[in-house]
Amino acid sequence: NFSQEDQETLAELASVLAGKMELRLLACQAHESERALREAERRFRSIANSAPVMILYSGADGGISFVNESWLEFTGRTLEEELGDGYADSFHPDHRERVMETYWDAFQERRPLKLRFPMRHHDGEYRMMEARGKPRFLDDGTFAGYIGCFVDLTDQQLAILDLHIEGGC
């Protein structure tokens, strides 16, 4: 039989061990969650970088936090140059203010947008882009930012123009 003092010491030791086991379990769960988050981000980047369109997204503050490889290839700029509001440097100067105002209005109102405007290609030429954007929300409804997709319409517009010229329209 254990004395009262021995029983109290054993109870305290059991309590300490239970606490350490709980901390270890929490640490393992946190590690697993972090690993799953890294895998989800890796999967997203892989999909976004494989897309045949230019993609960007912002955080809840409105600043751009990601552009895909198609964006970087089109602009010829680095990721660091595009982050924040640097991405707008490629928009044609005559259209930049309108595009940014339209974006900020849609961003603040948490609504989709669609616009067309010229954007500078890495070769210095301006190409006609169609931009579509949508607000992003977390599962609990919290606003998380904005995601945008840009498609180069220049070749399509030139082909249509050629058809009109050849067809005498």
PDB file of C-alpha atoms in Angstrom:
ATOM      1  CA  ASN A   1       0.000   0.000   0.000  1.00  0.00           C
ATOM      2  CA  PHE A   2       1.087   3.551  -0.770  1.00  0.00           C
ATOM      3  CA  SER A   3       1.136   6.280   1.833  1.00  0.00           C
ATOM      4  CA  GLN A   4      -1.029   9.381   1.371  1.00  0.00           C
ATOM      5  CA  GLU A   5       2.086  11.343   0.357  1.00  0.00           C
ATOM      6  CA  ASP A   6       3.047   8.676  -2.215  1.00  0.00           C
ATOM      7  CA  GLN A   7      -0.495   8.713  -3.637  1.00  0.00           C
ATOM      8  CA  GLU A   8      -0.424  12.527  -3.966  1.00  0.00           C
ATOM      9  CA  THR A   9       2.998  12.368  -5.659  1.00  0.00           C
ATOM     10  CA  LEU A  10       1.770   9.681  -8.069  1.00  0.00           C
ATOM     11  CA  ALA A  11      -1.368  11.695  -8.851  1.00  0.00           C
ATOM     12  CA  GLU A  12       0.745  14.788  -9.547  1.00  0.00           C
ATOM     13  CA  LEU A  13       3.089  12.755 -11.748  1.00  0.00           C
ATOM     14  CA  ALA A  14       0.109  11.266 -13.630  1.00  0.00           C
ATOM     15  CA  SER A  15      -1.287  14.768 -14.140  1.00  0.00           C
ATOM     16  CA  VAL A  16       2.050  16.031 -15.498  1.00  0.00           C
ATOM     17  CA  LEU A  17       2.363  13.031 -17.837  1.00  0.00           C
ATOM     18  CA  ALA A  18      -1.216  13.472 -19.075  1.00  0.00           C
ATOM     19  CA  GLY A  19      -0.471  17.139 -19.774  1.00  0.00           C
ATOM     20  CA  LYS A  20       2.678  16.239 -21.707  1.00  0.00           C
ATOM     21  CA  MET A  21       0.793  13.612 -23.700  1.00  0.00           C
ATOM     22  CA  GLU A  22      -1.885  16.179 -24.545  1.00  0.00           C
ATOM     23  CA  LEU A  23       0.767  18.688 -25.654  1.00  0.00           C
ATOM     24  CA  ARG A  24       2.428  16.029 -27.811  1.00  0.00           C
ATOM     25  CA  LEU A  25      -0.939  15.186 -29.377  1.00  0.00           C
ATOM     26  CA  LEU A  26      -1.634  18.875 -30.068  1.00  0.00           C
ATOM     27  CA  ALA A  27       1.837  19.288 -31.586  1.00  0.00           C
ATOM     28  CA  CYS A  28       1.262  16.276 -33.837  1.00  0.00           C
ATOM     29  CA  GLN A  29      -2.133  17.626 -34.938  1.00  0.00           C
ATOM     30  CA  ALA A  30      -0.618  21.054 -35.636  1.00  0.00           C
ATOM     31  CA  HIS A  31       2.182  19.457 -37.648  1.00  0.00           C
ATOM     32  CA  GLU A  32      -0.333  17.419 -39.652  1.00  0.00           C
ATOM     33  CA  SER A  33      -2.479  20.510 -40.294  1.00  0.00           C
ATOM     34  CA  GLU A  34       0.584  22.455 -41.434  1.00  0.00           C
ATOM     35  CA  ARG A  35       1.612  19.621 -43.755  1.00  0.00           C
ATOM     36  CA  ALA A  36      -1.907  19.451 -45.222  1.00  0.00           C
ATOM     37  CA  LEU A  37      -1.928  23.225 -45.731  1.00  0.00           C
ATOM     38  CA  ARG A  38       1.456  23.128 -47.509  1.00  0.00           C
ATOM     39  CA  GLU A  39       0.191  20.303 -49.733  1.00  0.00           C
ATOM     40  CA  ALA A  40      -2.995  22.244 -50.591  1.00  0.00           C
ATOM     41  CA  GLU A  41      -0.938  25.322 -51.448  1.00  0.00           C
ATOM     42  CA  ARG A  42       1.466  23.239 -53.566  1.00  0.00           C
ATOM     43  CA  ARG A  43      -1.503  21.697 -55.398  1.00  0.00           C
ATOM     44  CA  PHE A  44      -3.089  25.135 -55.978  1.00  0.00           C
ATOM     45  CA  ARG A  45       0.174  26.592 -57.343  1.00  0.00           C
ATOM     46  CA  SER A  46       0.637  23.594 -59.619  1.00  0.00           C
ATOM     47  CA  ILE A  47      -2.873  23.996 -61.030  1.00  0.00           C
ATOM     48  CA  ALA A  48      -2.587  27.793 -61.315  1.00  0.00           C
ATOM     49  CA  ASN A  49       0.800  27.559 -63.028  1.00  0.00           C
ATOM     50  CA  SER A  50      -0.555  24.988 -65.503  1.00  0.00           C
ATOM     51  CA  ALA A  51      -3.541  27.139 -66.466  1.00  0.00           C
ATOM     52  CA  PRO A  52      -3.503  28.671 -69.974  1.00  0.00           C
ATOM     53  CA  VAL A  53      -4.641  32.002 -68.512  1.00  0.00           C
ATOM     54  CA  MET A  54      -3.025  34.622 -66.322  1.00  0.00           C
ATOM     55  CA  ILE A  55      -4.123  34.359 -62.689  1.00  0.00           C
ATOM     56  CA  LEU A  56      -3.631  36.655 -59.727  1.00  0.00           C
ATOM     57  CA  TYR A  57      -5.117  36.879 -56.294  1.00  0.00           C
ATOM     58  CA  SER A  58      -5.144  39.289 -53.413  1.00  0.00           C
ATOM     59  CA  GLY A  59      -5.575  39.049 -49.709  1.00  0.00           C
ATOM     60  CA  ALA A  60      -8.307  40.777 -47.747  1.00  0.00           C
ATOM     61  CA  ASP A  61      -6.232  44.003 -47.843  1.00  0.00           C
ATOM     62  CA  GLY A  62      -6.506  44.181 -51.654  1.00  0.00           C
ATOM     63  CA  GLY A  63      -2.792  43.857 -52.359  1.00  0.00           C
ATOM     64  CA  ILE A  64      -1.774  41.156 -54.813  1.00  0.00           C
ATOM     65  CA  SER A  65      -0.098  38.223 -53.082  1.00  0.00           C
ATOM     66  CA  PHE A  66       0.197  35.774 -56.012  1.00  0.00           C
ATOM     67  CA  VAL A  67       0.502  35.754 -59.787  1.00  0.00           C
ATOM     68  CA  ASN A  68       0.975  32.580 -61.782  1.00  0.00           C
ATOM     69  CA  GLU A  69       3.789  31.705 -64.180  1.00  0.00           C
ATOM     70  CA  SER A  70       1.638  32.643 -67.206  1.00  0.00           C
ATOM     71  CA  TRP A  71       1.400  36.169 -65.783  1.00  0.00           C
ATOM     72  CA  LEU A  72       5.156  36.400 -65.271  1.00  0.00           C
ATOM     73  CA  GLU A  73       5.853  35.027 -68.761  1.00  0.00           C
ATOM     74  CA  PHE A  74       3.463  37.544 -70.329  1.00  0.00           C
ATOM     75  CA  THR A  75       4.823  40.583 -68.472  1.00  0.00           C
ATOM     76  CA  GLY A  76       8.464  39.506 -68.355  1.00  0.00           C
ATOM     77  CA  ARG A  77       8.596  40.774 -64.783  1.00  0.00           C
ATOM     78  CA  THR A  78       9.484  39.091 -61.500  1.00  0.00           C
ATOM     79  CA  LEU A  79       7.048  37.973 -58.836  1.00  0.00           C
ATOM     80  CA  GLU A  80       8.439  40.622 -56.485  1.00  0.00           C
ATOM     81  CA  GLU A  81       7.695  43.370 -59.041  1.00  0.00           C
ATOM     82  CA  GLU A  82       4.075  42.218 -59.355  1.00  0.00           C
ATOM     83  CA  LEU A  83       3.164  41.896 -55.673  1.00  0.00           C
ATOM     84  CA  GLY A  84       1.214  44.564 -53.806  1.00  0.00           C
ATOM     85  CA  ASP A  85       0.053  46.968 -56.503  1.00  0.00           C
ATOM     86  CA  GLY A  86       3.058  46.515 -58.814  1.00  0.00           C
ATOM     87  CA  TYR A  87       0.986  44.403 -61.200  1.00  0.00           C
ATOM     88  CA  ALA A  88      -0.797  47.572 -62.402  1.00  0.00           C
ATOM     89  CA  ASP A  89       2.451  48.873 -63.924  1.00  0.00           C
ATOM     90  CA  SER A  90       1.749  46.671 -66.966  1.00  0.00           C
ATOM     91  CA  PHE A  91      -1.655  48.218 -67.620  1.00  0.00           C
ATOM     92  CA  HIS A  92      -1.722  50.814 -70.395  1.00  0.00           C
ATOM     93  CA  PRO A  93      -1.245  54.273 -68.794  1.00  0.00           C
ATOM     94  CA  ASP A  94      -4.391  55.631 -70.487  1.00  0.00           C
ATOM     95  CA  HIS A  95      -6.483  52.869 -68.886  1.00  0.00           C
ATOM     96  CA  ARG A  96      -4.685  52.223 -65.573  1.00  0.00           C
ATOM     97  CA  GLU A  97      -6.777  54.591 -63.444  1.00  0.00           C
ATOM     98  CA  ARG A  98     -10.097  53.245 -64.804  1.00  0.00           C
ATOM     99  CA  VAL A  99      -9.000  49.636 -64.324  1.00  0.00           C
ATOM    100  CA  MET A 100      -7.800  50.234 -60.760  1.00  0.00           C
ATOM    101  CA  GLU A 101     -10.953  52.171 -59.831  1.00  0.00           C
ATOM    102  CA  THR A 102     -13.130  49.396 -61.245  1.00  0.00           C
ATOM    103  CA  TYR A 103     -11.138  46.805 -59.301  1.00  0.00           C
ATOM    104  CA  TRP A 104     -11.315  48.728 -56.016  1.00  0.00           C
ATOM    105  CA  ASP A 105     -15.044  49.365 -56.402  1.00  0.00           C
ATOM    106  CA  ALA A 106     -15.706  45.646 -57.033  1.00  0.00           C
ATOM    107  CA  PHE A 107     -13.301  44.691 -54.246  1.00  0.00           C
ATOM    108  CA  GLN A 108     -14.993  46.943 -51.687  1.00  0.00           C
ATOM    109  CA  GLU A 109     -18.490  45.901 -52.785  1.00  0.00           C
ATOM    110  CA  ARG A 110     -17.442  42.209 -52.812  1.00  0.00           C
ATOM    111  CA  ARG A 111     -18.824  41.692 -56.323  1.00  0.00           C
ATOM    112  CA  PRO A 112     -17.489  40.184 -59.566  1.00  0.00           C
ATOM    113  CA  LEU A 113     -16.019  42.338 -62.326  1.00  0.00           C
ATOM    114  CA  LYS A 114     -15.289  42.033 -66.031  1.00  0.00           C
ATOM    115  CA  LEU A 115     -13.348  44.536 -68.117  1.00  0.00           C
ATOM    116  CA  ARG A 116     -11.209  44.890 -71.213  1.00  0.00           C
ATOM    117  CA  PHE A 117      -8.124  47.015 -71.563  1.00  0.00           C
ATOM    118  CA  PRO A 118      -4.656  46.975 -73.123  1.00  0.00           C
ATOM    119  CA  MET A 119      -1.765  45.487 -71.156  1.00  0.00           C
ATOM    120  CA  ARG A 120       1.946  45.608 -71.960  1.00  0.00           C
ATOM    121  CA  HIS A 121       3.467  42.350 -73.144  1.00  0.00           C
ATOM    122  CA  HIS A 122       7.121  41.608 -72.327  1.00  0.00           C
ATOM    123  CA  ASP A 123       8.031  42.609 -75.908  1.00  0.00           C
ATOM    124  CA  GLY A 124       6.739  46.146 -75.250  1.00  0.00           C
ATOM    125  CA  GLU A 125       3.603  45.823 -77.367  1.00  0.00           C
ATOM    126  CA  TYR A 126       0.179  46.334 -75.809  1.00  0.00           C
ATOM    127  CA  ARG A 127      -2.291  43.483 -76.136  1.00  0.00           C
ATOM    128  CA  MET A 128      -6.036  43.578 -75.458  1.00  0.00           C
ATOM    129  CA  MET A 129      -6.922  41.676 -72.304  1.00  0.00           C
ATOM    130  CA  GLU A 130     -10.197  40.577 -70.780  1.00  0.00           C
ATOM    131  CA  ALA A 131     -10.026  40.500 -67.000  1.00  0.00           C
ATOM    132  CA  ARG A 132     -12.576  38.763 -64.819  1.00  0.00           C
ATOM    133  CA  GLY A 133     -12.480  38.835 -61.077  1.00  0.00           C
ATOM    134  CA  LYS A 134     -14.459  37.452 -58.158  1.00  0.00           C
ATOM    135  CA  PRO A 135     -14.341  37.907 -54.410  1.00  0.00           C
ATOM    136  CA  ARG A 136     -13.050  34.964 -52.353  1.00  0.00           C
ATOM    137  CA  PHE A 137     -14.717  33.902 -49.109  1.00  0.00           C
ATOM    138  CA  LEU A 138     -13.726  31.414 -46.425  1.00  0.00           C
ATOM    139  CA  ASP A 139     -16.115  28.612 -45.465  1.00  0.00           C
ATOM    140  CA  ASP A 140     -17.432  30.738 -42.593  1.00  0.00           C
ATOM    141  CA  GLY A 141     -18.272  33.610 -44.983  1.00  0.00           C
ATOM    142  CA  THR A 142     -15.298  35.790 -44.069  1.00  0.00           C
ATOM    143  CA  PHE A 143     -14.009  37.846 -47.006  1.00  0.00           C
ATOM    144  CA  ALA A 144     -10.555  36.517 -47.961  1.00  0.00           C
ATOM    145  CA  GLY A 145      -9.662  38.661 -50.967  1.00  0.00           C
ATOM    146  CA  TYR A 146     -10.105  38.618 -54.706  1.00  0.00           C
ATOM    147  CA  ILE A 147      -9.086  36.306 -57.540  1.00  0.00           C
ATOM    148  CA  GLY A 148      -8.657  37.421 -61.128  1.00  0.00           C
ATOM    149  CA  CYS A 149      -8.155  35.754 -64.474  1.00  0.00           C
ATOM    150  CA  PHE A 150      -6.780  37.535 -67.563  1.00  0.00           C
ATOM    151  CA  VAL A 151      -7.135  36.300 -71.143  1.00  0.00           C
ATOM    152  CA  ASP A 152      -5.270  37.789 -74.110  1.00  0.00           C
ATOM    153  CA  LEU A 153      -7.892  38.587 -76.790  1.00  0.00           C
ATOM    154  CA  THR A 154      -5.542  40.189 -79.310  1.00  0.00           C
ATOM    155  CA  ASP A 155      -5.142  37.238 -81.694  1.00  0.00           C
ATOM    156  CA  GLN A 156      -8.889  36.563 -81.630  1.00  0.00           C
ATOM    157  CA  GLN A 157      -9.684  40.211 -82.403  1.00  0.00           C
ATOM    158  CA  LEU A 158      -7.125  40.302 -85.232  1.00  0.00           C
ATOM    159  CA  ALA A 159      -8.596  37.105 -86.731  1.00  0.00           C
ATOM    160  CA  ILE A 160     -12.075  38.631 -86.653  1.00  0.00           C
ATOM    161  CA  LEU A 161     -10.751  41.811 -88.271  1.00  0.00           C
ATOM    162  CA  ASP A 162      -9.060  39.733 -90.996  1.00  0.00           C
ATOM    163  CA  LEU A 163     -12.334  37.932 -91.697  1.00  0.00           C
ATOM    164  CA  HIS A 164     -14.155  41.255 -92.073  1.00  0.00           C
ATOM    165  CA  ILE A 165     -11.476  42.629 -94.397  1.00  0.00           C
ATOM    166  CA  GLU A 166     -11.289  39.459 -96.522  1.00  0.00           C
ATOM    167  CA  GLY A 167     -15.057  39.121 -96.608  1.00  0.00           C
ATOM    168  CA  GLY A 168     -15.588  42.742 -97.545  1.00  0.00           C
ATOM    169  CA  CYS A 169     -17.607  43.560 -94.446  1.00  0.00           C
TER     170      CYS A 169
END
